[in-house]
Tab-separated table of C-alpha atoms (C1' of nucleotides) in Angstrom:
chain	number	residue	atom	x	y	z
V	1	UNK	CA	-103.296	-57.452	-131.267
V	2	UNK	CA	-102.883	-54.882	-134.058
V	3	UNK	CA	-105.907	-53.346	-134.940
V	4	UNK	CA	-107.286	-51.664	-138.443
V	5	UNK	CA	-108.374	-48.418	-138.772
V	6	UNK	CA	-112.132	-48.172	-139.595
V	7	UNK	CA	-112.930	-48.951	-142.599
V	8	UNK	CA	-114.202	-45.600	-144.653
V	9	UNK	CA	-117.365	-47.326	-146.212
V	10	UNK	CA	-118.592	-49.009	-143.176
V	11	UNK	CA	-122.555	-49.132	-143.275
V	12	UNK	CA	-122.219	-48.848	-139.386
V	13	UNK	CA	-119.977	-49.366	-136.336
V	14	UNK	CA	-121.756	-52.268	-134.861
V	15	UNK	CA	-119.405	-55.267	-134.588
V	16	UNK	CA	-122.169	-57.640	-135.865
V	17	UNK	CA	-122.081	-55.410	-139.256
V	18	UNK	CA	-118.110	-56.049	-139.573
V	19	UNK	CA	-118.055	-59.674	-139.003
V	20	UNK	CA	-121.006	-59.573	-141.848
V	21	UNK	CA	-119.344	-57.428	-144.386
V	22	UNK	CA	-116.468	-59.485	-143.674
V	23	UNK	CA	-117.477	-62.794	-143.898
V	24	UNK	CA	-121.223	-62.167	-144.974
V	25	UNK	CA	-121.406	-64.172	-148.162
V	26	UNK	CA	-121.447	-68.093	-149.338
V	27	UNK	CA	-118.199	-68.952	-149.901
V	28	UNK	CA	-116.169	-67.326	-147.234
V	29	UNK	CA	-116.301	-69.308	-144.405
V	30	UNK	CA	-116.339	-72.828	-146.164
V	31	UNK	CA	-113.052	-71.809	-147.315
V	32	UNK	CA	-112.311	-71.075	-143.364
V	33	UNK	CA	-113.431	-74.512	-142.280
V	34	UNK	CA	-111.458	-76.265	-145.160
V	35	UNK	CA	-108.100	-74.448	-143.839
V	36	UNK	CA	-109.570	-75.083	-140.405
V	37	UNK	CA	-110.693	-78.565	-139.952
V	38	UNK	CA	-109.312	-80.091	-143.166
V	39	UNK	CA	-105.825	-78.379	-143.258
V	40	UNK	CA	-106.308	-77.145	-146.399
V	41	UNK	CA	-103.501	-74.579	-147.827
V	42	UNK	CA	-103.611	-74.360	-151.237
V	43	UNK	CA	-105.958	-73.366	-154.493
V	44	UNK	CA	-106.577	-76.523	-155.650
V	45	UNK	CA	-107.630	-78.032	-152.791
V	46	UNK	CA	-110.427	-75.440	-152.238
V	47	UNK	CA	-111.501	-75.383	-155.985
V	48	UNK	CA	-111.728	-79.533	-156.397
V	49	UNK	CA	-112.759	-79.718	-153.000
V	50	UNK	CA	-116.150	-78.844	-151.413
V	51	UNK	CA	-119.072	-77.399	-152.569
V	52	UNK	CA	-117.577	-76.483	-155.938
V	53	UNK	CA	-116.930	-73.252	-155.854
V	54	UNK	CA	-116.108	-71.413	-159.964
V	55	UNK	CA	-112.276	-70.436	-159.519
V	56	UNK	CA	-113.222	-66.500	-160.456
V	57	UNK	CA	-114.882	-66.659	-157.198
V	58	UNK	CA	-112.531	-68.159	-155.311
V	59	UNK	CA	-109.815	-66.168	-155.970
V	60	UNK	CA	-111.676	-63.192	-154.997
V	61	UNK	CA	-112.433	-64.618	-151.644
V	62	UNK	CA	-109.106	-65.293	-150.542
V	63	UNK	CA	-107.834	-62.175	-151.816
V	64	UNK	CA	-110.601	-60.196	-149.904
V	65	UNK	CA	-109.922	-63.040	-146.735
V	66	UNK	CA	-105.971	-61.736	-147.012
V	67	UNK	CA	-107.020	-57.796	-147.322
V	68	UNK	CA	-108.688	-58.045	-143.982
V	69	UNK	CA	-106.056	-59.597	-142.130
V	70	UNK	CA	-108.117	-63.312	-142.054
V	71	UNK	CA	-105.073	-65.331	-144.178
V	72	UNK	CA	-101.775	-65.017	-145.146
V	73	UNK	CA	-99.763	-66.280	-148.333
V	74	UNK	CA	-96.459	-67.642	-149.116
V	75	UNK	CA	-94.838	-69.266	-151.828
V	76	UNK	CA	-93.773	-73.306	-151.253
V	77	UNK	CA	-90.564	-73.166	-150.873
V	78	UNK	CA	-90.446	-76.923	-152.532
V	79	UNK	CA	-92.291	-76.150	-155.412
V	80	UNK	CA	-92.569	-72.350	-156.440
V	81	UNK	CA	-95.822	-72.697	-158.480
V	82	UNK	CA	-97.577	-73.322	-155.032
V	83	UNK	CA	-98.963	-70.640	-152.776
V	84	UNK	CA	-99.622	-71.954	-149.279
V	85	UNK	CA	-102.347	-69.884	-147.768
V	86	UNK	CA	-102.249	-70.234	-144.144
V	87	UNK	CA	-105.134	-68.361	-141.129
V	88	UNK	CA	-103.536	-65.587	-139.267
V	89	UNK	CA	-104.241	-65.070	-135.677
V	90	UNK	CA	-107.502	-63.011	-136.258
V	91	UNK	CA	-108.180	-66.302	-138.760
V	92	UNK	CA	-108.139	-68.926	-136.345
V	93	UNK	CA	-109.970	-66.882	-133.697
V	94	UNK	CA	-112.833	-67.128	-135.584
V	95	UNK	CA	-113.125	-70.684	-134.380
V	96	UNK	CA	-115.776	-70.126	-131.893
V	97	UNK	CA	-117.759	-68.601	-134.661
V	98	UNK	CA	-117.718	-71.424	-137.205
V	99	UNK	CA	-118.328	-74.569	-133.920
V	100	UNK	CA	-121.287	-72.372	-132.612
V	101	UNK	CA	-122.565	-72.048	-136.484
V	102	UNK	CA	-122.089	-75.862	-136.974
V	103	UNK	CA	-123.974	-76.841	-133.525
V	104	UNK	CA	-126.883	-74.630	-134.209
V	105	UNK	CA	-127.150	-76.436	-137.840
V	106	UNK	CA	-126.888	-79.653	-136.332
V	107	UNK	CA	-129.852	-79.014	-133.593
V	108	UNK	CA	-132.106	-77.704	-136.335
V	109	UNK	CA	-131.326	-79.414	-139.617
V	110	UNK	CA	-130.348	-82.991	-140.916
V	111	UNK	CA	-126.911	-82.588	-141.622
V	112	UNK	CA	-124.256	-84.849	-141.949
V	113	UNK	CA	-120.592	-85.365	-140.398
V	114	UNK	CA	-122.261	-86.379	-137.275
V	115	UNK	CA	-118.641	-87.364	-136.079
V	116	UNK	CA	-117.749	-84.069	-136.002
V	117	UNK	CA	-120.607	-82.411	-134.711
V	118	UNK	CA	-120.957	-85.306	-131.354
V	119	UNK	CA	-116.798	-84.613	-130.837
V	120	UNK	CA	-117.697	-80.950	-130.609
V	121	UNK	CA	-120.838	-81.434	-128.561
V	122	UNK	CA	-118.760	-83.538	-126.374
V	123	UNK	CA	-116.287	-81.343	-125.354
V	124	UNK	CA	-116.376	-77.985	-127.254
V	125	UNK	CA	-113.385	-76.098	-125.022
V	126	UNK	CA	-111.250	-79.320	-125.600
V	127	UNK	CA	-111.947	-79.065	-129.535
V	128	UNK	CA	-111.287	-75.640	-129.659
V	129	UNK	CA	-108.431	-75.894	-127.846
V	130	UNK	CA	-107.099	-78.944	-130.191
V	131	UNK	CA	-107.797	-77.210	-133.194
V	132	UNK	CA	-105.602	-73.871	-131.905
V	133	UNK	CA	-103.387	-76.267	-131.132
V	134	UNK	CA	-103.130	-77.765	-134.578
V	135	UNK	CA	-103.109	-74.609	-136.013
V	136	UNK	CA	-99.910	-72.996	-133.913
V	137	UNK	CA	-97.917	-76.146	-134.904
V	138	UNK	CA	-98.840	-75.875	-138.342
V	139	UNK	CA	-97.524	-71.853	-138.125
V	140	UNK	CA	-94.895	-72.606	-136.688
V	141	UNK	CA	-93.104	-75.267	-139.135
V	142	UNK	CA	-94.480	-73.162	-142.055
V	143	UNK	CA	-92.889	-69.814	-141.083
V	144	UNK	CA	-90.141	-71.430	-139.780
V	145	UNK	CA	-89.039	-72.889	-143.743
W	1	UNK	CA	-137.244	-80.134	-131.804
W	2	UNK	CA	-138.768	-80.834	-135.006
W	3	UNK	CA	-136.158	-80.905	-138.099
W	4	UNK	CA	-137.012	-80.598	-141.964
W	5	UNK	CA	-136.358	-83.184	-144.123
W	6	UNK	CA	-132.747	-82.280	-146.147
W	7	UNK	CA	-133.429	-79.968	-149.134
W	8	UNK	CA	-132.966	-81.331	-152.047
W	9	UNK	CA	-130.780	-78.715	-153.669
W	10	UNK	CA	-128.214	-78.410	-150.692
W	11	UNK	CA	-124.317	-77.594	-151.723
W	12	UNK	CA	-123.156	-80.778	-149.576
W	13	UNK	CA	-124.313	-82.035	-145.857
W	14	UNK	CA	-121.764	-80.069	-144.153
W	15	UNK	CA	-123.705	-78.412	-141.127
W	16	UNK	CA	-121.937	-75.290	-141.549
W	17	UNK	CA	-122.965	-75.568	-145.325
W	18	UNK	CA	-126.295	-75.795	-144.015
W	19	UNK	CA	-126.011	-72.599	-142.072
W	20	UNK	CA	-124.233	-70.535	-144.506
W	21	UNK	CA	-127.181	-71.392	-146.695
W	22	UNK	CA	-129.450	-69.900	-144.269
W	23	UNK	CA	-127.308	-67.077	-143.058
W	24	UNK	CA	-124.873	-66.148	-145.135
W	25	UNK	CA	-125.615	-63.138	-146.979
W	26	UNK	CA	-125.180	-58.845	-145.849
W	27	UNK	CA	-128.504	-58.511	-144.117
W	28	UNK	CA	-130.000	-62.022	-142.703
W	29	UNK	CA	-127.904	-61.654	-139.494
W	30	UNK	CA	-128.683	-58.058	-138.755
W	31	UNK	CA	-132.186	-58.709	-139.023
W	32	UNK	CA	-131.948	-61.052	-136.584
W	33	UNK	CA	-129.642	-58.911	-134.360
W	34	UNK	CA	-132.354	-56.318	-134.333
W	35	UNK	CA	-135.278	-58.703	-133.121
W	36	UNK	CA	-132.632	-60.263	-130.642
W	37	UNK	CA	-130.870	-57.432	-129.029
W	38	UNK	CA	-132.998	-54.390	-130.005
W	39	UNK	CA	-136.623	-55.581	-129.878
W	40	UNK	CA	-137.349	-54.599	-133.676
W	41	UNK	CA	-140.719	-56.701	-134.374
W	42	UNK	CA	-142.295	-54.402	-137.039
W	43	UNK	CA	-141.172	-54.273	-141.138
W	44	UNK	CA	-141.220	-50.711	-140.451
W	45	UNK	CA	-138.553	-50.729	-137.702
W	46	UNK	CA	-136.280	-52.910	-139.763
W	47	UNK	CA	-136.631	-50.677	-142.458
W	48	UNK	CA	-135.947	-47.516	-141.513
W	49	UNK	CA	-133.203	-48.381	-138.916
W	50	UNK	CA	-129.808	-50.323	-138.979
W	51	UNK	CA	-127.702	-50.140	-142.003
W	52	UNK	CA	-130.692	-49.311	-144.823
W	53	UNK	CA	-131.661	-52.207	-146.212
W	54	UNK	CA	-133.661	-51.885	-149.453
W	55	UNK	CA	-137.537	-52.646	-148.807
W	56	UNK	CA	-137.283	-55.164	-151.753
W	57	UNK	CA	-134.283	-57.148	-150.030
W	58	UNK	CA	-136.097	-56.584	-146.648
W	59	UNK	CA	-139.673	-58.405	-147.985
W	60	UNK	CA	-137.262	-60.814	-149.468
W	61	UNK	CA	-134.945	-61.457	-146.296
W	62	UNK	CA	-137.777	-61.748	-144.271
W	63	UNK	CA	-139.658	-64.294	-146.378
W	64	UNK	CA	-136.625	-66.579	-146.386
W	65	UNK	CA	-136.577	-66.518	-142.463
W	66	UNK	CA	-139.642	-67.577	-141.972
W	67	UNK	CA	-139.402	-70.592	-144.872
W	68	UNK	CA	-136.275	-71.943	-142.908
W	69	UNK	CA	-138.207	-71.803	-139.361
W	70	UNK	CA	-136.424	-68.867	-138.210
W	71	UNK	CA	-139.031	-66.420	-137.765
W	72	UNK	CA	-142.681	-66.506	-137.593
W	73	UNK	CA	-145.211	-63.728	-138.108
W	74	UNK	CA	-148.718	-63.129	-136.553
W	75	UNK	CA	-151.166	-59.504	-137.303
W	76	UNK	CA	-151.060	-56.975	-134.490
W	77	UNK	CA	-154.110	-57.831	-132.867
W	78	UNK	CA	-154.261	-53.854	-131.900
W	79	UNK	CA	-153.395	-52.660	-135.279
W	80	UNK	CA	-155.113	-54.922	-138.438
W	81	UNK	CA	-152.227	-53.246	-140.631
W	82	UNK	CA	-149.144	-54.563	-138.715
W	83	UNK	CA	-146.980	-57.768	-139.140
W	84	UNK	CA	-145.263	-58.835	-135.774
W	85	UNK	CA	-142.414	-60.780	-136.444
W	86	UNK	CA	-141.222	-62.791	-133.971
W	87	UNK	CA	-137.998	-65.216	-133.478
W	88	UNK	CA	-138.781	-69.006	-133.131
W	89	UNK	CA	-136.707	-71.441	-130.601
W	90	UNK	CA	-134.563	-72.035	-133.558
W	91	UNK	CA	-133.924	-68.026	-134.422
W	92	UNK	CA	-133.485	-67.522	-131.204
W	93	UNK	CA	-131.265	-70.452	-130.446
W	94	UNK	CA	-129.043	-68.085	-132.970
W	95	UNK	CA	-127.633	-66.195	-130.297
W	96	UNK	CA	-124.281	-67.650	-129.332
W	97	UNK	CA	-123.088	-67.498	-133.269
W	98	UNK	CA	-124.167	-63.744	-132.947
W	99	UNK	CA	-122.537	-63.475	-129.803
W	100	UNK	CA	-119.828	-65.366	-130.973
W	101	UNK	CA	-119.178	-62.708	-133.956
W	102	UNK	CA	-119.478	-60.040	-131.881
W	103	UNK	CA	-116.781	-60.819	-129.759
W	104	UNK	CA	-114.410	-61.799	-132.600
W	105	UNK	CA	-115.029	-58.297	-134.575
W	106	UNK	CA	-114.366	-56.539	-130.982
W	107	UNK	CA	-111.523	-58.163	-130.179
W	108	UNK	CA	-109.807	-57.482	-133.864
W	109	UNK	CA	-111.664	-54.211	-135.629
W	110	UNK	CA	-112.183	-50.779	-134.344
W	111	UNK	CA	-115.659	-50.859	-133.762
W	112	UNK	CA	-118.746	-48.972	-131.953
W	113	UNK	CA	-121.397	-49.959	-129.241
W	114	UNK	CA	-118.488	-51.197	-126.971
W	115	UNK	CA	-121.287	-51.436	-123.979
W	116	UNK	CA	-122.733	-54.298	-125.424
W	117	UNK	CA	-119.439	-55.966	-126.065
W	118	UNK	CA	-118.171	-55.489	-122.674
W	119	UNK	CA	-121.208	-56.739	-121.366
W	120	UNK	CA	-120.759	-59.714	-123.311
W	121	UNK	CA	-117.359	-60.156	-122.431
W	122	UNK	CA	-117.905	-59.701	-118.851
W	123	UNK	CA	-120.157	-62.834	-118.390
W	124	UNK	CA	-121.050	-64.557	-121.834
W	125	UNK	CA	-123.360	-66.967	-120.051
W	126	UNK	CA	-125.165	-64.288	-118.178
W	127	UNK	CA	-126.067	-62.197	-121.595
W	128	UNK	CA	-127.580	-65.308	-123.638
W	129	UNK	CA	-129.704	-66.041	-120.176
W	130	UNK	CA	-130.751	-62.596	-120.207
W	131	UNK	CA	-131.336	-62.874	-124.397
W	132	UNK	CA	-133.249	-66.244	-123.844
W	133	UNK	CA	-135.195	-64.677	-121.070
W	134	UNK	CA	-137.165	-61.597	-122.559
W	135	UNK	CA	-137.313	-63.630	-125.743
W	136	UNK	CA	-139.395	-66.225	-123.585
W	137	UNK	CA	-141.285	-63.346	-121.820
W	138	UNK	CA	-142.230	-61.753	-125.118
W	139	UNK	CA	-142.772	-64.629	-126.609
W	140	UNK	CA	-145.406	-66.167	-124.127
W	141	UNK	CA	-147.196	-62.248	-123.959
W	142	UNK	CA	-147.279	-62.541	-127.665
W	143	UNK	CA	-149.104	-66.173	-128.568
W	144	UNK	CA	-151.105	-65.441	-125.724
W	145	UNK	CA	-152.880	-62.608	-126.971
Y	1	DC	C1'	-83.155	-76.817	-173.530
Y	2	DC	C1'	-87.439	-77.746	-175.425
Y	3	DA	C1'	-92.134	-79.624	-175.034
Y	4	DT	C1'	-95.495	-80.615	-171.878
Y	5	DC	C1'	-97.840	-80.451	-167.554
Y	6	DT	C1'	-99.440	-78.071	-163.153
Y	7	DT	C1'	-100.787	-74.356	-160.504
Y	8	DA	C1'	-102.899	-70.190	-159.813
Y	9	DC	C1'	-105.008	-67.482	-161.602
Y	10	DT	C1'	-107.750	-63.828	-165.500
Y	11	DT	C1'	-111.164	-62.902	-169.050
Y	12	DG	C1'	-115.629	-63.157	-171.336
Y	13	DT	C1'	-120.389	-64.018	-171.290
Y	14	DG	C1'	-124.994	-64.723	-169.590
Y	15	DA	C1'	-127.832	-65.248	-165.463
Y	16	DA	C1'	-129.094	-63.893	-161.025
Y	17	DA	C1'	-129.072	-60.843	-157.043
Y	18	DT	C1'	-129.037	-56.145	-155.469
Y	19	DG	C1'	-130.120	-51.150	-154.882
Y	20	DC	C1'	-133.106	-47.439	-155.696
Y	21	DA	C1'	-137.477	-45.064	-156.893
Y	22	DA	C1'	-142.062	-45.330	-157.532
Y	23	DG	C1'	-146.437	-47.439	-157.052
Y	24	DT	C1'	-150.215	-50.686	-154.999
Y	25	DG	C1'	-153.578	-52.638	-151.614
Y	26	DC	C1'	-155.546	-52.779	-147.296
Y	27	DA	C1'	-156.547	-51.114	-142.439
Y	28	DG	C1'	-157.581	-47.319	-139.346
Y	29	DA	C1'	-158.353	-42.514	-138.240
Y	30	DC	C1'	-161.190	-38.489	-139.017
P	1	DG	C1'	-165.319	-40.942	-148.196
P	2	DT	C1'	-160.875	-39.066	-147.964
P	3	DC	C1'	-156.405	-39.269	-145.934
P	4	DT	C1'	-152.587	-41.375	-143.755
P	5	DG	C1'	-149.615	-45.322	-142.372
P	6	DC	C1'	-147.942	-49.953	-143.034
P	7	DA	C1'	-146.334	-53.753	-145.684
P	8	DC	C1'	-145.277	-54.714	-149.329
P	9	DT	C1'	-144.605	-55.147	-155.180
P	10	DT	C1'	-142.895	-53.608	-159.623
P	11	DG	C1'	-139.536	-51.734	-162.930
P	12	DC	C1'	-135.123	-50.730	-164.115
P	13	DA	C1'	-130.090	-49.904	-163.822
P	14	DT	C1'	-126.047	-51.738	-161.599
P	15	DT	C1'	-123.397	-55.198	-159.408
P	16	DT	C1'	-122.272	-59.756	-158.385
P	17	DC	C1'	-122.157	-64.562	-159.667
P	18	DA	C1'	-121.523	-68.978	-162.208
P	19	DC	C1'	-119.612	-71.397	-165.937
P	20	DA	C1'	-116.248	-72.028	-169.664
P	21	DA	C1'	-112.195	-70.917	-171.701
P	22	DG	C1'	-107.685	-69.019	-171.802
P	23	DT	C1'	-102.976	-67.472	-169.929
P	24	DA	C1'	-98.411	-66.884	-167.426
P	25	DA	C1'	-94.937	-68.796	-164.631
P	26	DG	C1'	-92.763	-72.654	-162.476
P	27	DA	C1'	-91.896	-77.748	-162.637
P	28	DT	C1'	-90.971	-82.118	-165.079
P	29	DG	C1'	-89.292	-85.491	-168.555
P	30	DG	C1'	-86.342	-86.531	-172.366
DNA sequence: CCATCTTACTTGTGAAATGCAAGTGCAGAC
DNA sequence: GTCTGCACTTGCATTTCACAAGTAAGATGG
């Protein structure tokens, strides 16, 4: 597990403060459960998709998810227009993060996608473990091409 | 468990939608680090500690909280001038997303205050039973003054 | 091989959020 | 009554954001 070297402008060293200056904002990890639990890859999916994020914004996003290691990119191979953004290791570990997030929202708000939440309420170690699961066969045939 | 009725101007029903809309900005999560983990109560102690959050963002931060349920606030009985702010069952029913982001910017960042995070690491259960416990302890001193 | 379409963006503009400095109102201490 | 401490608010410059429009490069159809 490679490591970066602090970053210079850090406010501080506590590892709350770099998840939040990583992923502290209202786009960043909607984009992470599209790629996640939707499967996800490309720009047009996450523009037309969800919450409707402006494109300006959206291409910042992944470009600052790719600086810090969260997602990688590669060009379709069948059709060269297309950049396939796939989660890195350090991407898909943040798994825990976004099921604990969505349980806590379901306890305390009316949300939907109750199909979801009851799978992962059901068994959350046997979701996680599915959706790793997805995600190294997914890896595997795209890096393989 | 009492739940609000959905806002009407909500991005989409997505639970984690719901939480990013609570949480998802550079300073909401800190706060709540430093009532859950460092005993901060005053507007004082947020202020002039962690990262240096502007008072403005602070008053603002702080206001949002409480309107999603998160934190409540009741006068220092001993001091007319002072604000206590406390964490409700839902704030503190936070702490395995914190926990959760901890542990993920540990295991892939360089980062400080590794006592905590092996602590964590050790025995996750343990640490949110401990959390959960002073909260409760502070919590019933608190409403019962 | 040329026109047209798709994809992944960038650019421009106005609105909103943020950061910083200074000031206000109220409670308590002296 | 003055002075200090706490929890803010206000004003203003800077940054970020949302929305609309435009652009470059690769694909597609004739």
């Amino acid at each position: 597990m490679r490591k970066r070297k602090p970053s210079p402008k850090r406010r501080s060293g506590c590892p709350l403060n770099a998840s939040v200056e990583m992923l502290g904002d209202r786009w960043s990890l909607l984009i992470l459960r599209d790629m996640m639990l939707r499967g996800f890859r490309t720009y047009k999916e996450f523009l037309k998709s969800h919450e409707g994020i402006a494109t300006n914004i959206l291409a910042d996003r992944l470009r600052k998810l790719e600086a810090h290691g969260i997602i990688t990119t590669k060009r379709d191979p069948a059709d060269g227009r297309k950049l396939i953004y796939l989660l890195t290791a350090k991407g898909i570990d943040l798994a825990p993060v976004l099921t604990e997030m969505v349980l806590w929202a379901a306890r305390h708000e009316e949300t939907g996608n109750q199909a979801l939440v009851r799978q992962i309420q059901n068994d959350k170690e046997q979701f996680l473990a599915a959706v790793r699961q997805r995600w190294a066969e997914k890896t595997i045939r795209s890096t393989a091409n």
